[in-house]
Coordinates of C-alpha atoms in Angstrom, one line a residue:
M2 CA 32.5 -2.0 -2.5
T3 CA 29.6 -3.4 -0.6
G4 CA 27.9 -6.3 -2.5
V5 CA 24.3 -6.1 -3.5
S6 CA 21.6 -8.8 -3.9
F7 CA 18.7 -8.0 -6.2
V8 CA 15.4 -9.8 -5.4
V9 CA 12.7 -9.8 -8.1
P10 CA 9.4 -11.7 -7.5
V11 CA 7.7 -12.7 -10.8
H12 CA 4.2 -13.9 -11.5
N13 CA 2.8 -13.7 -15.0
G14 CA 5.6 -11.2 -15.9
A15 CA 6.7 -12.5 -19.3
A16 CA 5.8 -9.4 -21.1
C17 CA 7.9 -7.1 -18.9
V18 CA 10.5 -9.0 -16.8
G19 CA 13.1 -9.1 -19.6
E20 CA 13.4 -5.3 -19.6
T21 CA 13.4 -5.2 -15.8
I22 CA 16.3 -7.7 -15.7
A23 CA 18.2 -5.8 -18.4
S24 CA 17.8 -2.5 -16.4
I25 CA 19.2 -4.3 -13.3
L26 CA 22.2 -5.7 -15.2
A27 CA 22.9 -2.1 -16.5
Q28 CA 23.3 -0.9 -12.9
S29 CA 26.7 -2.7 -12.6
D30 CA 29.2 -0.3 -11.1
G31 CA 32.0 -2.7 -10.1
R32 CA 30.6 -4.0 -6.9
P33 CA 29.7 -7.7 -6.3
M34 CA 26.2 -8.2 -7.5
E35 CA 23.7 -11.1 -7.8
I36 CA 20.1 -11.2 -9.1
I37 CA 17.7 -13.6 -7.5
V38 CA 14.5 -14.1 -9.4
V39 CA 11.6 -15.8 -7.6
E40 CA 9.3 -17.4 -10.2
D41 CA 6.1 -17.7 -8.3
G42 CA 3.9 -20.0 -10.3
S43 CA 3.3 -18.0 -13.4
R44 CA 0.8 -19.2 -15.9
D45 CA 2.5 -17.5 -18.9
N46 CA 6.0 -18.2 -20.3
S47 CA 7.8 -16.3 -17.6
A48 CA 9.9 -19.3 -16.7
E49 CA 11.0 -19.7 -20.3
V50 CA 11.9 -16.1 -20.6
L51 CA 14.0 -16.2 -17.4
E52 CA 15.7 -19.5 -18.4
S53 CA 16.8 -17.8 -21.7
M54 CA 18.4 -15.0 -19.6
T55 CA 20.5 -17.2 -17.2
A56 CA 23.3 -17.9 -19.6
G57 CA 26.2 -15.4 -19.1
H58 CA 24.4 -13.3 -16.4
P59 CA 24.5 -13.4 -12.6
L60 CA 21.0 -14.6 -12.5
T61 CA 19.6 -17.2 -10.1
V62 CA 16.0 -18.4 -10.6
I63 CA 14.2 -20.2 -7.8
A64 CA 10.6 -21.5 -7.4
G65 CA 8.5 -19.4 -5.1
P66 CA 6.1 -20.7 -2.5
G67 CA 3.0 -19.6 -4.3
R68 CA 1.6 -17.6 -1.4
G69 CA 1.8 -14.1 -2.8
A70 CA 4.4 -11.4 -3.5
A71 CA 5.6 -10.9 0.1
A72 CA 6.3 -14.6 0.5
A73 CA 8.1 -14.7 -2.8
V74 CA 10.3 -11.7 -1.7
N75 CA 11.1 -13.4 1.6
A76 CA 12.2 -16.5 -0.3
G77 CA 14.7 -14.4 -2.2
I78 CA 15.9 -12.6 0.9
R79 CA 16.6 -15.8 2.7
I80 CA 19.2 -17.0 0.2
A81 CA 20.7 -13.5 -0.6
R82 CA 24.5 -13.4 0.0
Y83 CA 25.1 -9.7 0.3
P84 CA 24.4 -7.2 3.1
I85 CA 22.3 -4.9 0.9
I86 CA 19.1 -6.2 -0.8
C87 CA 17.5 -4.3 -3.6
Q88 CA 13.9 -5.3 -4.1
V89 CA 12.7 -4.5 -7.6
D90 CA 9.3 -5.5 -8.9
Q91 CA 8.8 -7.3 -12.2
D92 CA 7.2 -4.3 -13.9
V93 CA 9.8 -1.7 -12.8
V94 CA 12.6 -0.4 -15.1
L95 CA 15.5 1.2 -13.4
E96 CA 17.1 4.4 -14.8
P97 CA 20.9 4.7 -15.1
G98 CA 22.6 5.4 -11.8
W99 CA 19.8 4.1 -9.7
L100 CA 21.9 1.6 -7.7
T101 CA 24.7 4.0 -6.9
A102 CA 22.5 6.8 -5.8
L103 CA 20.3 4.5 -3.6
V104 CA 23.1 2.6 -1.9
A105 CA 24.7 5.9 -0.9
C106 CA 21.7 6.5 1.3
L107 CA 22.6 3.4 3.3
S108 CA 26.0 4.8 4.2
N109 CA 24.3 6.1 7.3
P110 CA 24.1 3.0 9.6
A111 CA 20.8 4.2 11.1
V112 CA 19.1 3.9 7.7
A113 CA 17.6 0.5 7.0
A114 CA 15.7 1.2 3.8
A115 CA 16.0 3.7 1.0
Q116 CA 13.4 4.1 -1.8
G117 CA 14.0 5.6 -5.2
R118 CA 11.5 7.8 -7.1
Y119 CA 9.0 6.5 -9.7
I120 CA 8.7 8.9 -12.6
V121 CA 5.9 9.2 -15.1
D122 CA 6.5 7.3 -18.3
G123 CA 5.3 9.6 -21.1
N124 CA 4.9 6.6 -23.5
A125 CA 2.6 4.7 -21.1
S126 CA -1.1 4.3 -21.7
F127 CA -3.7 6.8 -20.3
F128 CA -4.5 5.0 -17.0
A129 CA -0.9 4.1 -16.3
R130 CA 0.0 7.8 -16.6
I131 CA -2.9 8.7 -14.3
T132 CA -1.5 6.5 -11.7
G133 CA 2.0 7.8 -12.2
L134 CA 1.0 11.4 -12.0
D135 CA -0.9 10.8 -8.9
L136 CA 2.1 9.3 -7.3
E137 CA 4.4 12.1 -8.5
Q138 CA 2.0 14.5 -6.7
R139 CA 2.5 12.7 -3.4
Y140 CA 6.3 12.3 -3.9
A141 CA 6.6 16.1 -4.3
H142 CA 6.0 16.5 -0.6
L143 CA 8.2 13.6 0.7
E144 CA 11.1 14.6 2.9
E145 CA 14.5 13.0 2.9
H146 CA 13.5 10.7 5.8
P147 CA 9.8 9.8 5.4
N148 CA 7.8 7.4 7.6
H149 CA 7.0 5.0 4.7
V150 CA 9.0 3.6 1.7
C151 CA 7.4 1.5 -0.9
T152 CA 8.8 -1.9 -2.0
G153 CA 9.6 -2.6 -5.6
N154 CA 12.1 0.3 -6.0
T155 CA 14.0 0.0 -2.8
A156 CA 17.3 -0.9 -1.2
Y157 CA 17.3 -2.6 2.3
R158 CA 19.9 -3.4 4.9
A159 CA 19.7 -7.2 5.1
S160 CA 20.5 -7.3 8.8
A161 CA 17.6 -5.0 9.6
L162 CA 15.1 -7.2 7.6
H163 CA 16.2 -10.3 9.4
A164 CA 16.1 -8.5 12.7
I165 CA 12.4 -7.8 12.4
G166 CA 11.4 -11.1 10.8
L167 CA 11.2 -10.1 7.1
L168 CA 7.9 -9.1 5.4
D169 CA 4.6 -10.2 6.7
D170 CA 3.6 -12.7 4.0
S171 CA 0.0 -12.9 5.1
M172 CA -0.6 -9.5 3.6
G173 CA -1.1 -8.3 0.0
Y174 CA -1.0 -4.6 -0.8
G175 CA 0.2 -2.8 2.4
Y176 CA 3.0 -5.1 3.3
D177 CA 5.4 -2.3 2.4
N178 CA 3.7 0.0 4.9
D179 CA 3.8 -2.6 7.6
L180 CA 7.5 -3.3 6.9
S181 CA 8.3 0.5 7.1
Y182 CA 6.4 0.8 10.4
R183 CA 8.1 -2.2 12.0
L184 CA 11.6 -1.0 10.9
Q185 CA 10.9 2.4 12.5
A186 CA 9.6 0.7 15.7
A187 CA 12.9 -1.2 15.8
G188 CA 14.8 2.1 15.8
Y189 CA 15.8 2.3 12.2
R190 CA 15.3 5.3 9.8
L191 CA 14.0 5.3 6.2
A192 CA 15.2 7.4 3.3
F193 CA 13.8 8.7 0.0
C194 CA 16.2 9.3 -2.8
R195 CA 14.9 11.5 -5.7
A196 CA 18.1 10.8 -7.8
A197 CA 17.4 7.1 -7.9
R198 CA 14.7 7.1 -10.7
S199 CA 12.7 4.3 -12.2
R200 CA 9.6 3.8 -14.4
H201 CA 6.7 1.6 -13.2
R202 CA 4.5 -0.1 -15.7
W203 CA 1.2 0.4 -13.9
R204 CA -1.9 -1.6 -14.9
E205 CA -3.8 -0.4 -18.0
G206 CA -7.4 0.1 -18.9
W207 CA -10.5 0.8 -16.7
I208 CA -10.7 -2.7 -15.3
G209 CA -7.0 -3.0 -14.5
Y210 CA -6.9 0.4 -13.0
L211 CA -9.9 0.0 -10.7
A212 CA -8.9 -3.6 -9.8
Q213 CA -5.5 -2.2 -8.6
Q214 CA -7.2 0.7 -6.7
Y215 CA -9.6 -1.7 -5.0
G216 CA -6.5 -3.7 -3.9
F217 CA -4.8 -0.5 -2.6
G218 CA -7.9 0.4 -0.6
Y219 CA -8.3 -3.1 0.8
G220 CA -4.7 -3.4 1.7
R221 CA -4.7 -0.1 3.6
L222 CA -7.4 -1.4 5.8
D223 CA -5.3 -4.4 6.6
V224 CA -2.5 -2.0 7.5
V225 CA -4.7 0.1 9.8
A226 CA -6.0 -3.1 11.5
R227 CA -2.4 -3.9 12.4
H228 CA -1.3 -0.3 13.1
P229 CA -4.4 1.6 14.4
Q230 CA -2.3 4.7 15.1
R231 CA -1.8 5.0 11.3
W232 CA -5.5 5.5 10.5
M233 CA -4.7 9.0 9.2
G234 CA -2.1 7.6 6.7
D235 CA 1.5 8.4 6.3
A236 CA 3.9 10.5 4.1
V237 CA 3.0 8.6 0.9
S238 CA -0.7 8.3 1.7
P239 CA -1.6 11.5 3.6
A240 CA -4.7 12.3 5.5
S241 CA -6.3 14.2 2.6
M242 CA -6.1 11.0 0.5
M243 CA -7.3 8.8 3.4
A244 CA -10.4 11.1 3.6
H245 CA -11.6 10.4 0.1
P246 CA -13.2 7.0 0.6
L247 CA -14.9 8.3 3.8
V248 CA -16.4 11.3 2.1
M249 CA -17.5 9.1 -0.9
A250 CA -19.0 6.6 1.4
M251 CA -21.0 9.3 3.1
A252 CA -22.1 10.7 -0.3
L253 CA -23.3 7.3 -1.5
C254 CA -25.2 6.7 1.7
L255 CA -27.0 10.0 1.4
L256 CA -27.8 9.4 -2.3
C257 CA -29.2 5.9 -1.5
A258 CA -31.2 7.3 1.4
G259 CA -32.6 10.1 -0.7
G260 CA -33.7 7.6 -3.3
L261 CA -35.4 5.4 -0.7
L262 CA -37.2 8.4 0.8
A263 CA -38.3 9.9 -2.5
A264 CA -41.8 8.4 -2.4
S265 CA -42.4 9.1 1.3
S266 CA -40.6 12.1 2.6
P267 CA -40.2 15.8 1.5
W268 CA -36.7 15.6 2.8
S269 CA -35.5 13.3 0.0
S270 CA -34.3 16.1 -2.3
T271 CA -32.4 17.7 0.6
V272 CA -30.6 14.4 1.3
V273 CA -29.8 13.9 -2.3
T274 CA -28.5 17.4 -2.6
A275 CA -26.2 16.9 0.4
G276 CA -24.8 13.7 -1.2
L277 CA -24.2 15.4 -4.5
A278 CA -22.5 18.3 -2.7
L279 CA -20.0 15.9 -1.2
V280 CA -19.3 14.4 -4.6
L281 CA -18.8 17.9 -5.9
V282 CA -16.3 18.8 -3.2
L283 CA -14.2 15.7 -4.1
A284 CA -14.4 16.6 -7.8
I285 CA -13.3 20.2 -7.2
E286 CA -10.3 19.1 -5.1
R287 CA -9.3 16.6 -7.8
T288 CA -9.8 19.2 -10.5
V289 CA -7.4 21.7 -8.8
T290 CA -4.8 19.0 -8.3
G291 CA -5.1 17.8 -11.9
I292 CA -4.7 21.3 -13.3
R293 CA -1.6 21.8 -11.2
L294 CA -0.1 18.5 -12.5
W295 CA -1.0 19.3 -16.1
K296 CA 0.9 22.7 -15.8
R297 CA 3.9 21.0 -14.2
F298 CA 4.2 18.0 -16.5
G299 CA 2.3 19.1 -19.6
D300 CA 0.4 15.8 -19.6
P301 CA -3.3 16.3 -20.3
A302 CA -4.1 13.0 -18.7
A303 CA -4.0 14.9 -15.3
L304 CA -7.2 16.8 -16.4
A305 CA -9.1 13.5 -16.1
F306 CA -8.4 13.3 -12.4
P307 CA -12.0 14.3 -11.4
L308 CA -13.7 11.5 -13.4
V309 CA -11.1 8.8 -12.8
H310 CA -10.5 9.5 -9.1
L311 CA -14.2 9.6 -8.3
A312 CA -14.4 6.1 -9.8
R313 CA -11.3 5.2 -7.8
D314 CA -13.0 6.4 -4.6
V315 CA -16.0 4.2 -5.4
A316 CA -13.6 1.2 -5.7
W317 CA -12.1 2.1 -2.3
V318 CA -15.6 2.2 -0.8
A319 CA -16.3 -1.3 -2.3
A320 CA -13.1 -2.5 -0.7
V321 CA -14.2 -1.1 2.7
V322 CA -17.5 -3.0 2.4
V323 CA -15.9 -6.3 1.5
W324 CA -13.2 -5.9 4.1
T325 CA -15.8 -5.2 6.8
Y326 CA -17.9 -8.2 5.7
R327 CA -14.9 -10.5 6.0
R328 CA -14.0 -9.0 9.4
V329 CA -17.5 -9.6 10.7
L330 CA -17.3 -13.2 9.6
R331 CA -13.8 -13.5 11.3
R332 CA -12.1 -14.5 8.0
G333 CA -8.4 -14.4 8.1
V334 CA -6.1 -12.1 6.2
K335 CA -5.0 -13.4 2.8
P336 CA -2.7 -11.8 0.2
E337 CA -5.1 -12.5 -2.6
H338 CA -7.8 -10.5 -0.9
S339 CA -6.1 -7.3 -2.0
M340 CA -3.3 -8.2 -4.4
M341 CA -4.9 -9.8 -7.4
P342 CA -2.1 -11.0 -9.8
R343 CA -1.8 -9.8 -13.4
A344 CA -3.5 -12.0 -15.9
A345 CA -1.3 -14.2 -18.0
A346 CA -0.6 -12.8 -21.4
R347 CA -2.5 -14.6 -24.1

């Protein structure tokens, strides 16, 4: 059987990485397997947790370069011994059979990367379930061979990664999109495997949720700057989703303009009404989607889509403003601009 190298980047992951590693160890199906953990400068006790797990397990812990998640993953890939590399994030728990199902997708030599399916964890907190349900909605339309696979839940052909120069470690969120596009440009195919299931521990609370959404929005702009032809999105982030920050930005501009004109122009109420109408359109679209997901999964968190996703859209608009400001000043791309690490557990 073909050997597999797991690469797990860790930064402030003490609260969750133990369960992640345990779920990887449980994937053993008789093939040669190694687990490379890249401890990337955590400020919690991640290093101690990992050290306690090295005894009796095929676990190698190396120090990361401290330049973000993509650079940490690259460090693990460079020392991997086997031809298949499974990249799993520190906050992902693999379900039984994940490895066997995913590696089967790579039996086709044209396929360079195969992603598993994130499922909603019913025991997760409110905002984590909101994120999971939103992703489930988009996964429902994915074909067997999409044009984008996410990292963190994915098996790669090592030779393909080396052929295109690994991940772009100057990027934060969006480096998985960039990697997918470059693999396809090199002639490879991608695959999506619904049978390979895992649970993602998404960030919790208003602050955690909006901070992550800001990062997603900012990272998407870095991707579009590198791949302008993808301005309408891809299979995971379709055009309807890409339109949300644009419509919200127009709405906010109209509302601000209406407020400024209130004392001097009879048109102010018309301008404000137009802005509110755009917000209403977004809210209605999210309400319909939320009701559909509630009926499908029975999770009432989906009914909060209108409120939560309007706040998400504002976070995306904020990302657009900050990204544009940095571009005007010709500031370089840095991973921390979009991918803010989890806070160390206290």
